[in-house]
PDB file of C-alpha atoms in Angstrom:
ATOM      1  CA  MET F1206      28.685   2.145  -1.030  1.00 52.00           C
ATOM      2  CA  ARG F1207      29.577   0.340   2.152  1.00 66.00           C
ATOM      3  CA  ARG F1208      33.295  -0.330   2.505  1.00 74.00           C
ATOM      4  CA  LEU F1209      33.991  -4.033   1.946  1.00 81.00           C
ATOM      5  CA  PRO F1210      36.645  -6.142   3.678  1.00 86.00           C
ATOM      6  CA  SER F1211      39.877  -6.487   1.721  1.00 89.00           C
ATOM      7  CA  LEU F1212      40.817  -9.858   0.278  1.00 90.00           C
ATOM      8  CA  LYS F1213      44.302  -9.386   1.712  1.00 92.00           C
ATOM      9  CA  ASN F1214      42.983  -9.205   5.260  1.00 92.00           C
ATOM     10  CA  LEU F1215      40.728 -12.207   4.692  1.00 92.00           C
ATOM     11  CA  TYR F1216      43.802 -14.038   3.430  1.00 91.00           C
ATOM     12  CA  TYR F1217      45.637 -13.146   6.659  1.00 93.00           C
ATOM     13  CA  LEU F1218      42.723 -14.422   8.738  1.00 93.00           C
ATOM     14  CA  VAL F1219      42.554 -17.758   6.919  1.00 91.00           C
ATOM     15  CA  HIS F1220      46.288 -18.332   7.343  1.00 91.00           C
ATOM     16  CA  LEU F1221      46.131 -17.442  11.035  1.00 93.00           C
ATOM     17  CA  HIS F1222      43.349 -19.988  11.511  1.00 92.00           C
ATOM     18  CA  LYS F1223      45.420 -22.628   9.726  1.00 88.00           C
ATOM     19  CA  ALA F1224      48.674 -21.905  11.585  1.00 88.00           C
ATOM     20  CA  GLN F1225      47.112 -21.057  14.976  1.00 91.00           C
ATOM     21  CA  ASN F1226      50.158 -18.880  15.519  1.00 91.00           C
ATOM     22  CA  PHE F1227      50.738 -15.245  14.504  1.00 92.00           C
ATOM     23  CA  ASN F1228      54.424 -15.684  13.700  1.00 92.00           C
ATOM     24  CA  ARG F1229      53.933 -18.786  11.519  1.00 92.00           C
ATOM     25  CA  ALA F1230      50.943 -17.223   9.778  1.00 93.00           C
ATOM     26  CA  ALA F1231      52.924 -14.052   9.018  1.00 93.00           C
ATOM     27  CA  LYS F1232      55.763 -16.095   7.515  1.00 92.00           C
ATOM     28  CA  ALA F1233      53.282 -18.037   5.364  1.00 90.00           C
ATOM     29  CA  CYS F1234      51.871 -14.726   4.099  1.00 92.00           C
ATOM     30  CA  HIS F1235      55.366 -13.231   3.620  1.00 92.00           C
ATOM     31  CA  VAL F1236      54.602 -10.223   5.835  1.00 93.00           C
ATOM     32  CA  SER F1237      55.666  -9.077   9.281  1.00 93.00           C
ATOM     33  CA  GLN F1238      53.734 -10.208  12.326  1.00 92.00           C
ATOM     34  CA  SER F1239      52.658  -6.633  13.026  1.00 92.00           C
ATOM     35  CA  THR F1240      51.324  -6.251   9.472  1.00 94.00           C
ATOM     36  CA  LEU F1241      49.267  -9.421   9.803  1.00 93.00           C
ATOM     37  CA  SER F1242      47.942  -8.435  13.226  1.00 92.00           C
ATOM     38  CA  SER F1243      47.012  -4.942  12.017  1.00 93.00           C
ATOM     39  CA  GLY F1244      45.289  -6.402   8.967  1.00 93.00           C
ATOM     40  CA  ILE F1245      43.103  -8.652  11.109  1.00 93.00           C
ATOM     41  CA  GLN F1246      42.248  -5.800  13.472  1.00 92.00           C
ATOM     42  CA  ASN F1247      41.310  -3.693  10.456  1.00 91.00           C
ATOM     43  CA  LEU F1248      39.117  -6.569   9.256  1.00 92.00           C
ATOM     44  CA  GLU F1249      37.291  -6.643  12.593  1.00 91.00           C
ATOM     45  CA  GLU F1250      36.681  -2.887  12.379  1.00 89.00           C
ATOM     46  CA  GLN F1251      35.366  -3.158   8.826  1.00 88.00           C
ATOM     47  CA  MET F1252      33.026  -6.017   9.713  1.00 88.00           C
ATOM     48  CA  GLY F1253      31.955  -4.516  13.029  1.00 87.00           C
ATOM     49  CA  CYS F1254      32.474  -7.673  15.065  1.00 90.00           C
ATOM     50  CA  GLN F1255      35.115  -9.519  17.069  1.00 92.00           C
ATOM     51  CA  LEU F1256      36.747 -12.369  15.189  1.00 93.00           C
ATOM     52  CA  ILE F1257      39.469 -13.265  17.695  1.00 92.00           C
ATOM     53  CA  GLU F1258      39.571 -13.136  21.492  1.00 91.00           C
ATOM     54  CA  ARG F1259      43.095 -12.150  22.540  1.00 88.00           C
ATOM     55  CA  ASP F1260      45.190 -11.894  25.656  1.00 82.00           C
ATOM     56  CA  HIS F1261      48.916 -11.279  25.975  1.00 76.00           C
ATOM     57  CA  LYS F1262      49.805 -14.973  25.520  1.00 78.00           C
ATOM     58  CA  SER F1263      47.115 -16.628  23.414  1.00 86.00           C
ATOM     59  CA  PHE F1264      44.074 -16.094  21.206  1.00 91.00           C
ATOM     60  CA  LEU F1265      40.843 -17.876  20.356  1.00 91.00           C
ATOM     61  CA  PHE F1266      38.595 -17.579  17.318  1.00 92.00           C
ATOM     62  CA  THR F1267      35.054 -16.547  18.171  1.00 92.00           C
ATOM     63  CA  ALA F1268      32.050 -18.381  16.725  1.00 91.00           C
ATOM     64  CA  THR F1269      31.660 -15.543  14.229  1.00 92.00           C
ATOM     65  CA  GLY F1270      35.371 -15.728  13.450  1.00 92.00           C
ATOM     66  CA  GLU F1271      35.076 -19.438  12.638  1.00 91.00           C
ATOM     67  CA  GLU F1272      32.183 -18.749  10.268  1.00 91.00           C
ATOM     68  CA  VAL F1273      34.031 -15.877   8.596  1.00 92.00           C
ATOM     69  CA  VAL F1274      37.077 -18.122   8.060  1.00 91.00           C
ATOM     70  CA  CYS F1275      34.877 -20.754   6.415  1.00 88.00           C
ATOM     71  CA  ARG F1276      33.260 -18.220   4.078  1.00 88.00           C
ATOM     72  CA  ALA F1277      36.593 -16.510   3.406  1.00 90.00           C
ATOM     73  CA  ARG F1278      38.135 -19.774   2.195  1.00 86.00           C
ATOM     74  CA  GLU F1279      35.337 -20.211  -0.330  1.00 83.00           C
ATOM     75  CA  LEU F1280      35.610 -16.585  -1.437  1.00 86.00           C
ATOM     76  CA  LEU F1281      39.386 -16.709  -1.883  1.00 86.00           C
ATOM     77  CA  ALA F1282      39.092 -19.939  -3.887  1.00 82.00           C
ATOM     78  CA  GLN F1283      36.538 -18.323  -6.190  1.00 80.00           C
ATOM     79  CA  VAL F1284      38.732 -15.244  -6.628  1.00 83.00           C
ATOM     80  CA  GLN F1285      41.661 -17.503  -7.562  1.00 77.00           C
ATOM     81  CA  GLU F1286      39.504 -19.295 -10.139  1.00 74.00           C
ATOM     82  CA  LEU F1287      38.295 -15.965 -11.504  1.00 75.00           C
ATOM     83  CA  THR F1288      41.893 -14.800 -11.855  1.00 75.00           C
ATOM     84  CA  ASP F1289      42.886 -18.028 -13.606  1.00 69.00           C
ATOM     85  CA  LEU F1290      39.942 -17.664 -15.967  1.00 67.00           C
ATOM     86  CA  ALA F1291      40.926 -14.108 -16.865  1.00 69.00           C
ATOM     87  CA  GLN F1292      44.581 -15.028 -17.362  1.00 65.00           C
ATOM     88  CA  SER F1293      43.653 -17.862 -19.703  1.00 61.00           C
ATOM     89  CA  ALA F1294      41.764 -15.332 -21.874  1.00 60.00           C
ATOM     90  CA  GLY F1295      39.090 -17.861 -22.737  1.00 64.00           C
ATOM     91  CA  ASP F1296      41.516 -20.724 -23.433  1.00 74.00           C
ATOM     92  CA  ALA F1297      40.455 -23.501 -21.039  1.00 79.00           C
ATOM     93  CA  MET F1298      43.730 -25.390 -21.398  1.00 87.00           C
ATOM     94  CA  SER F1299      46.074 -22.599 -20.387  1.00 84.00           C
ATOM     95  CA  GLY F1300      47.153 -20.963 -17.147  1.00 84.00           C
ATOM     96  CA  THR F1301      48.063 -22.720 -13.895  1.00 88.00           C
ATOM     97  CA  LEU F1302      46.316 -25.703 -12.314  1.00 92.00           C
ATOM     98  CA  ARG F1303      47.128 -26.962  -8.808  1.00 94.00           C
ATOM     99  CA  LEU F1304      46.691 -30.744  -8.849  1.00 97.00           C
ATOM    100  CA  GLY F1305      46.730 -32.953  -5.752  1.00 97.00           C
ATOM    101  CA  CYS F1306      47.327 -36.696  -5.928  1.00 97.00           C
ATOM    102  CA  ILE F1307      47.530 -39.613  -3.467  1.00 94.00           C
ATOM    103  CA  PRO F1308      50.819 -41.525  -2.863  1.00 92.00           C
ATOM    104  CA  THR F1309      49.539 -44.777  -4.399  1.00 91.00           C
ATOM    105  CA  ILE F1310      48.978 -43.010  -7.732  1.00 94.00           C
ATOM    106  CA  ALA F1311      51.463 -40.146  -7.868  1.00 95.00           C
ATOM    107  CA  PRO F1312      54.769 -42.069  -8.340  1.00 93.00           C
ATOM    108  CA  PHE F1313      53.313 -44.262 -11.077  1.00 94.00           C
ATOM    109  CA  LEU F1314      51.177 -41.877 -13.111  1.00 94.00           C
ATOM    110  CA  LEU F1315      51.958 -38.198 -12.543  1.00 94.00           C
ATOM    111  CA  ASN F1316      55.133 -38.174 -14.614  1.00 94.00           C
ATOM    112  CA  ARG F1317      53.165 -39.461 -17.598  1.00 94.00           C
ATOM    113  CA  VAL F1318      50.339 -37.008 -16.881  1.00 96.00           C
ATOM    114  CA  VAL F1319      52.744 -34.061 -16.875  1.00 96.00           C
ATOM    115  CA  LYS F1320      54.531 -35.147 -20.055  1.00 96.00           C
ATOM    116  CA  GLU F1321      51.281 -35.794 -21.910  1.00 96.00           C
ATOM    117  CA  SER F1322      49.843 -32.483 -20.712  1.00 96.00           C
ATOM    118  CA  GLN F1323      52.943 -30.598 -21.866  1.00 96.00           C
ATOM    119  CA  GLN F1324      52.581 -32.179 -25.277  1.00 96.00           C
ATOM    120  CA  ARG F1325      48.839 -31.649 -25.684  1.00 95.00           C
ATOM    121  CA  PHE F1326      48.420 -28.422 -23.715  1.00 94.00           C
ATOM    122  CA  PRO F1327      51.720 -26.504 -23.758  1.00 94.00           C
ATOM    123  CA  ASP F1328      50.105 -23.397 -22.247  1.00 90.00           C
ATOM    124  CA  LEU F1329      48.835 -25.273 -19.166  1.00 91.00           C
ATOM    125  CA  THR F1330      51.133 -25.450 -16.123  1.00 93.00           C
ATOM    126  CA  LEU F1331      50.521 -28.204 -13.571  1.00 95.00           C
ATOM    127  CA  LEU F1332      51.610 -27.601  -9.967  1.00 95.00           C
ATOM    128  CA  LEU F1333      51.645 -30.936  -8.113  1.00 96.00           C
ATOM    129  CA  ARG F1334      51.015 -31.869  -4.476  1.00 96.00           C
ATOM    130  CA  GLU F1335      51.162 -35.417  -3.049  1.00 95.00           C
ATOM    131  CA  ASP F1336      49.325 -36.216   0.186  1.00 94.00           C
ATOM    132  CA  THR F1337      46.710 -38.482   1.749  1.00 90.00           C
ATOM    133  CA  THR F1338      43.108 -38.388   0.569  1.00 91.00           C
ATOM    134  CA  GLU F1339      41.925 -36.713   3.772  1.00 90.00           C
ATOM    135  CA  ASN F1340      44.507 -33.935   3.593  1.00 92.00           C
ATOM    136  CA  LEU F1341      43.952 -33.345  -0.117  1.00 94.00           C
ATOM    137  CA  LEU F1342      40.191 -33.002   0.323  1.00 93.00           C
ATOM    138  CA  SER F1343      40.804 -30.473   3.089  1.00 89.00           C
ATOM    139  CA  MET F1344      43.146 -28.456   0.860  1.00 89.00           C
ATOM    140  CA  LEU F1345      40.648 -28.589  -1.998  1.00 91.00           C
ATOM    141  CA  GLY F1346      37.903 -27.275   0.269  1.00 86.00           C
ATOM    142  CA  ASN F1347      40.217 -24.525   1.531  1.00 82.00           C
ATOM    143  CA  GLY F1348      41.026 -23.391  -1.991  1.00 83.00           C
ATOM    144  CA  GLU F1349      44.683 -24.455  -1.760  1.00 87.00           C
ATOM    145  CA  LEU F1350      44.220 -26.921  -4.633  1.00 92.00           C
ATOM    146  CA  ASP F1351      42.084 -26.805  -7.778  1.00 92.00           C
ATOM    147  CA  LEU F1352      41.760 -30.472  -8.646  1.00 96.00           C
ATOM    148  CA  LEU F1353      42.425 -33.894  -7.091  1.00 97.00           C
ATOM    149  CA  LEU F1354      43.371 -37.225  -8.647  1.00 97.00           C
ATOM    150  CA  LEU F1355      42.115 -39.918  -6.264  1.00 95.00           C
ATOM    151  CA  ALA F1356      41.076 -43.542  -6.015  1.00 91.00           C
ATOM    152  CA  LEU F1357      37.301 -43.863  -5.677  1.00 86.00           C
ATOM    153  CA  PRO F1358      35.017 -44.354  -3.919  1.00 82.00           C
ATOM    154  CA  VAL F1359      35.720 -41.900  -1.103  1.00 85.00           C
ATOM    155  CA  ASP F1360      33.430 -39.523   0.752  1.00 84.00           C
ATOM    156  CA  THR F1361      33.462 -36.446  -1.468  1.00 85.00           C
ATOM    157  CA  SER F1362      30.408 -34.699  -0.027  1.00 83.00           C
ATOM    158  CA  GLY F1363      30.201 -31.173  -1.378  1.00 82.00           C
ATOM    159  CA  PHE F1364      32.523 -31.890  -4.306  1.00 92.00           C
ATOM    160  CA  HIS F1365      31.986 -33.085  -7.852  1.00 94.00           C
ATOM    161  CA  THR F1366      33.630 -36.327  -9.018  1.00 94.00           C
ATOM    162  CA  MET F1367      34.428 -37.666 -12.479  1.00 95.00           C
ATOM    163  CA  GLY F1368      35.567 -41.236 -13.039  1.00 94.00           C
ATOM    164  CA  VAL F1369      38.373 -41.419 -15.586  1.00 95.00           C
ATOM    165  CA  GLY F1370      39.476 -45.042 -15.546  1.00 93.00           C
ATOM    166  CA  ILE F1371      39.940 -48.415 -13.900  1.00 91.00           C
ATOM    167  CA  ASP F1372      43.095 -49.685 -12.194  1.00 92.00           C
ATOM    168  CA  PRO F1373      42.920 -53.496 -11.688  1.00 91.00           C
ATOM    169  CA  PHE F1374      44.505 -55.215  -8.688  1.00 90.00           C
ATOM    170  CA  GLN F1375      46.983 -58.067  -9.063  1.00 90.00           C
ATOM    171  CA  VAL F1376      47.975 -60.637  -6.446  1.00 89.00           C
ATOM    172  CA  VAL F1377      51.747 -60.497  -5.874  1.00 92.00           C
ATOM    173  CA  ILE F1378      53.563 -63.534  -4.473  1.00 90.00           C
ATOM    174  CA  HIS F1379      57.122 -64.837  -4.312  1.00 89.00           C
ATOM    175  CA  GLN F1380      58.011 -67.267  -7.088  1.00 88.00           C
ATOM    176  CA  GLU F1381      58.675 -69.940  -4.436  1.00 85.00           C
ATOM    177  CA  SER F1382      55.000 -69.627  -3.451  1.00 80.00           C
ATOM    178  CA  ALA F1383      53.674 -70.202  -6.958  1.00 75.00           C
ATOM    179  CA  GLU F1384      51.425 -73.042  -5.770  1.00 76.00           C
ATOM    180  CA  GLN F1385      49.572 -70.471  -3.659  1.00 72.00           C
ATOM    181  CA  SER F1386      48.035 -69.046  -6.833  1.00 69.00           C
ATOM    182  CA  LYS F1387      45.911 -72.177  -7.101  1.00 70.00           C
ATOM    183  CA  LEU F1388      44.416 -71.716  -3.647  1.00 70.00           C
ATOM    184  CA  SER F1389      41.464 -69.697  -2.410  1.00 76.00           C
ATOM    185  CA  TYR F1390      42.222 -66.852   0.007  1.00 76.00           C
ATOM    186  CA  GLU F1391      40.575 -68.919   2.729  1.00 77.00           C
ATOM    187  CA  ASP F1392      43.309 -71.539   2.311  1.00 80.00           C
ATOM    188  CA  TRP F1393      46.147 -69.066   2.738  1.00 82.00           C
ATOM    189  CA  PRO F1394      48.013 -69.021   6.082  1.00 85.00           C
ATOM    190  CA  ASP F1395      46.800 -66.546   8.699  1.00 86.00           C
ATOM    191  CA  GLU F1396      48.564 -63.160   8.679  1.00 87.00           C
ATOM    192  CA  SER F1397      50.064 -63.878   5.256  1.00 87.00           C
ATOM    193  CA  ILE F1398      48.623 -60.845   3.450  1.00 88.00           C
ATOM    194  CA  PHE F1399      50.410 -57.504   3.829  1.00 90.00           C
ATOM    195  CA  LEU F1400      48.663 -54.192   3.160  1.00 89.00           C
ATOM    196  CA  LEU F1401      49.294 -50.465   3.622  1.00 87.00           C
ATOM    197  CA  GLN F1402      48.447 -48.402   6.677  1.00 83.00           C
ATOM    198  CA  ARG F1403      44.801 -47.470   7.041  1.00 73.00           C
ATOM    199  CA  GLU F1404      45.230 -43.838   6.027  1.00 68.00           C
ATOM    200  CA  HIS F1405      45.956 -45.083   2.517  1.00 75.00           C
ATOM    201  CA  CYS F1406      42.581 -45.643   0.878  1.00 76.00           C
ATOM    202  CA  ILE F1407      44.015 -48.390  -1.315  1.00 79.00           C
ATOM    203  CA  THR F1408      43.847 -50.723   1.703  1.00 79.00           C
ATOM    204  CA  GLY F1409      40.076 -50.423   1.941  1.00 80.00           C
ATOM    205  CA  HIS F1410      39.750 -50.672  -1.820  1.00 78.00           C
ATOM    206  CA  ALA F1411      41.828 -53.856  -1.937  1.00 79.00           C
ATOM    207  CA  ILE F1412      39.897 -55.477   0.906  1.00 78.00           C
ATOM    208  CA  SER F1413      36.605 -54.677  -0.780  1.00 78.00           C
ATOM    209  CA  ALA F1414      37.579 -55.386  -4.384  1.00 66.00           C
ATOM    210  CA  CYS F1415      39.337 -58.677  -3.633  1.00 71.00           C
ATOM    211  CA  ASN F1416      36.724 -59.929  -1.149  1.00 70.00           C
ATOM    212  CA  LEU F1417      39.116 -60.227   1.775  1.00 72.00           C
ATOM    213  CA  GLU F1418      36.409 -60.948   4.303  1.00 68.00           C
ATOM    214  CA  ASN F1419      38.615 -63.051   6.609  1.00 69.00           C
ATOM    215  CA  ARG F1420      40.668 -60.429   8.430  1.00 75.00           C
ATOM    216  CA  GLU F1421      42.730 -63.167  10.124  1.00 85.00           C
ATOM    217  CA  LYS F1422      44.559 -63.546   6.822  1.00 83.00           C
ATOM    218  CA  ILE F1423      45.795 -59.927   7.014  1.00 87.00           C
ATOM    219  CA  ASN F1424      49.073 -59.320   8.819  1.00 87.00           C
ATOM    220  CA  PRO F1425      48.811 -56.665  11.582  1.00 88.00           C
ATOM    221  CA  PHE F1426      52.008 -55.018  10.327  1.00 88.00           C
ATOM    222  CA  ALA F1427      51.082 -52.253   7.882  1.00 85.00           C
ATOM    223  CA  ALA F1428      53.540 -50.784   5.404  1.00 88.00           C
ATOM    224  CA  THR F1429      53.899 -47.082   4.629  1.00 87.00           C
ATOM    225  CA  SER F1430      54.323 -47.436   0.864  1.00 90.00           C
ATOM    226  CA  LEU F1431      53.802 -49.842  -2.027  1.00 93.00           C
ATOM    227  CA  HIS F1432      57.588 -50.115  -2.398  1.00 93.00           C
ATOM    228  CA  THR F1433      57.814 -51.396   1.194  1.00 91.00           C
ATOM    229  CA  LEU F1434      55.129 -53.994   0.449  1.00 91.00           C
ATOM    230  CA  VAL F1435      57.154 -55.213  -2.523  1.00 94.00           C
ATOM    231  CA  GLN F1436      60.288 -55.579  -0.386  1.00 93.00           C
ATOM    232  CA  MET F1437      58.410 -57.556   2.263  1.00 91.00           C
ATOM    233  CA  VAL F1438      56.869 -59.963  -0.227  1.00 92.00           C
ATOM    234  CA  ASP F1439      60.179 -60.322  -2.069  1.00 93.00           C
ATOM    235  CA  SER F1440      61.708 -61.404   1.252  1.00 91.00           C
ATOM    236  CA  GLY F1441      59.243 -64.294   1.359  1.00 88.00           C
ATOM    237  CA  LEU F1442      57.158 -62.935   4.229  1.00 87.00           C
ATOM    238  CA  GLY F1443      53.793 -63.281   2.500  1.00 87.00           C
ATOM    239  CA  SER F1444      51.744 -61.813  -0.331  1.00 90.00           C
ATOM    240  CA  THR F1445      50.015 -58.553  -1.221  1.00 91.00           C
ATOM    241  CA  PHE F1446      47.808 -56.820  -3.767  1.00 89.00           C
ATOM    242  CA  LEU F1447      49.191 -54.147  -6.068  1.00 92.00           C
ATOM    243  CA  PRO F1448      47.458 -51.846  -8.557  1.00 92.00           C
ATOM    244  CA  GLN F1449      48.200 -52.492 -12.203  1.00 93.00           C
ATOM    245  CA  MET F1450      49.578 -48.982 -12.756  1.00 93.00           C
ATOM    246  CA  ALA F1451      52.346 -49.633 -10.203  1.00 94.00           C
ATOM    247  CA  ILE F1452      53.234 -52.925 -11.884  1.00 94.00           C
ATOM    248  CA  ASP F1453      53.216 -51.298 -15.329  1.00 92.00           C
ATOM    249  CA  ALA F1454      55.546 -48.603 -13.955  1.00 92.00           C
ATOM    250  CA  GLY F1455      58.125 -51.280 -13.051  1.00 93.00           C
ATOM    251  CA  ILE F1456      57.716 -51.565  -9.286  1.00 95.00           C
ATOM    252  CA  LEU F1457      58.510 -55.318  -9.467  1.00 95.00           C
ATOM    253  CA  LYS F1458      61.664 -54.873 -11.549  1.00 94.00           C
ATOM    254  CA  GLY F1459      64.611 -56.786 -10.103  1.00 93.00           C
ATOM    255  CA  THR F1460      62.449 -58.901  -7.759  1.00 94.00           C
ATOM    256  CA  ASN F1461      61.552 -62.594  -7.651  1.00 93.00           C
ATOM    257  CA  LEU F1462      57.836 -61.919  -7.599  1.00 93.00           C
ATOM    258  CA  LEU F1463      54.975 -63.243  -9.680  1.00 91.00           C
ATOM    259  CA  THR F1464      51.535 -61.768 -10.312  1.00 91.00           C
ATOM    260  CA  TYR F1465      48.159 -63.230 -11.135  1.00 87.00           C
ATOM    261  CA  VAL F1466      44.577 -62.030 -11.374  1.00 86.00           C
ATOM    262  CA  PRO F1467      42.866 -62.201  -7.944  1.00 81.00           C
ATOM    263  CA  GLU F1468      39.540 -63.803  -7.166  1.00 72.00           C
ATOM    264  CA  GLY F1469      36.446 -61.746  -7.872  1.00 64.00           C
ATOM    265  CA  GLN F1470      35.107 -60.077 -10.979  1.00 60.00           C
ATOM    266  CA  LYS F1471      35.584 -56.519  -9.721  1.00 72.00           C
ATOM    267  CA  ALA F1472      39.136 -56.600  -8.392  1.00 83.00           C
ATOM    268  CA  TYR F1473      39.983 -53.017  -9.263  1.00 87.00           C
ATOM    269  CA  ARG F1474      39.873 -49.473  -7.974  1.00 89.00           C
ATOM    270  CA  GLU F1475      38.336 -46.606  -9.872  1.00 92.00           C
ATOM    271  CA  ILE F1476      40.489 -43.565 -10.591  1.00 95.00           C
ATOM    272  CA  GLY F1477      38.728 -40.219 -10.643  1.00 95.00           C
ATOM    273  CA  LEU F1478      39.016 -36.455 -10.473  1.00 97.00           C
ATOM    274  CA  VAL F1479      37.466 -34.349  -7.719  1.00 96.00           C
ATOM    275  CA  TRP F1480      36.780 -30.605  -7.791  1.00 94.00           C
ATOM    276  CA  ARG F1481      34.677 -27.977  -6.042  1.00 90.00           C
ATOM    277  CA  GLN F1482      31.108 -27.607  -7.264  1.00 86.00           C
ATOM    278  CA  THR F1483      31.539 -23.834  -7.479  1.00 81.00           C
ATOM    279  CA  THR F1484      34.406 -23.974  -9.970  1.00 83.00           C
ATOM    280  CA  SER F1485      34.321 -22.137 -13.280  1.00 79.00           C
ATOM    281  CA  ARG F1486      36.865 -24.480 -14.894  1.00 85.00           C
ATOM    282  CA  LEU F1487      34.662 -27.442 -15.805  1.00 88.00           C
ATOM    283  CA  ARG F1488      35.941 -27.595 -19.361  1.00 89.00           C
ATOM    284  CA  THR F1489      39.553 -27.644 -18.169  1.00 91.00           C
ATOM    285  CA  PHE F1490      38.953 -30.437 -15.671  1.00 94.00           C
ATOM    286  CA  ARG F1491      36.901 -32.611 -18.015  1.00 94.00           C
ATOM    287  CA  THR F1492      39.435 -32.269 -20.828  1.00 95.00           C
ATOM    288  CA  LEU F1493      42.280 -33.160 -18.467  1.00 95.00           C
ATOM    289  CA  GLY F1494      40.236 -36.108 -17.170  1.00 95.00           C
ATOM    290  CA  GLU F1495      39.810 -37.474 -20.668  1.00 95.00           C
ATOM    291  CA  MET F1496      43.560 -37.212 -21.198  1.00 96.00           C
ATOM    292  CA  ILE F1497      44.316 -39.039 -17.922  1.00 96.00           C
ATOM    293  CA  GLY F1498      41.828 -41.741 -18.864  1.00 93.00           C
ATOM    294  CA  ASP F1499      43.884 -42.455 -21.982  1.00 92.00           C
ATOM    295  CA  LEU F1500      46.887 -43.217 -19.745  1.00 91.00           C
ATOM    296  CA  LEU F1501      45.117 -45.742 -17.485  1.00 88.00           C
ATOM    297  CA  PRO F1502      44.881 -49.527 -17.990  1.00 72.00           C
ATOM    298  CA  SER F1503      41.186 -49.228 -18.915  1.00 66.00           C
ATOM    299  CA  LYS F1504      38.572 -46.495 -18.982  1.00 54.00           C
ATOM    300  CA  SER F1505      35.601 -46.481 -16.592  1.00 51.00           C
ATOM    301  CA  ASP F1506      32.124 -47.052 -17.928  1.00 45.00           C
TER     302      ASP F1506
END
């Protein structure tokens, strides 16, 4: 039988591609730089092709090397899932699950998710990672995460999605601006609506769900978090839109802010799970999704 490349060496190659530096990649793999370099050279000999072009100061992945890295990521993810499946010994709700979540959900829901999971599934360990949608999708594709908790819709080409619930938006204004609640958005002052930076998908969801077609009403200053938005509105600078889960979690506690239902019949964002189509843990993910749905303001259709 032909000698196959070792998973360890493929692991080294993937980390080198991610770090683009031998020293950083070696530290990430918890090996010496010489061990990592030798492992990659051994991989090239086993595969009979050049994966990296080197000189004494730099290196460059060849076209074949790029393709091998892509395939290696998929293979390593499948091996991890196979290992998890074996360790669970047929029990879908046991073992370890690496869950990624976006910043506009994580602070307001993950604590409840973990506590409920510990109660319902004591043999399941959740490892959590908070990051932007773009970064989380990249880590899911690379096999660094098993499952994502995101706000939909987003471009999840190549992944499977499962809607688990609805998170309505609320208009948030200062109590001194209570009369504003009787006005249409078109009657609000220009630049009076504050939103998050564009990398947070909730901004696009709010604009779409609340029919904010007139961009002149949106202030060019963009906040980095929902807590910053609350502080700005509480200072009387304008208004914003917050998801119900953040309000339910007490984000407005101690402020002089009021909420009301915004215009439009579909002023909400959908909350969903995202996973790789090649996964063997469908039962685990679907069961966890049903549990998360029980914690949301309302379930999706």
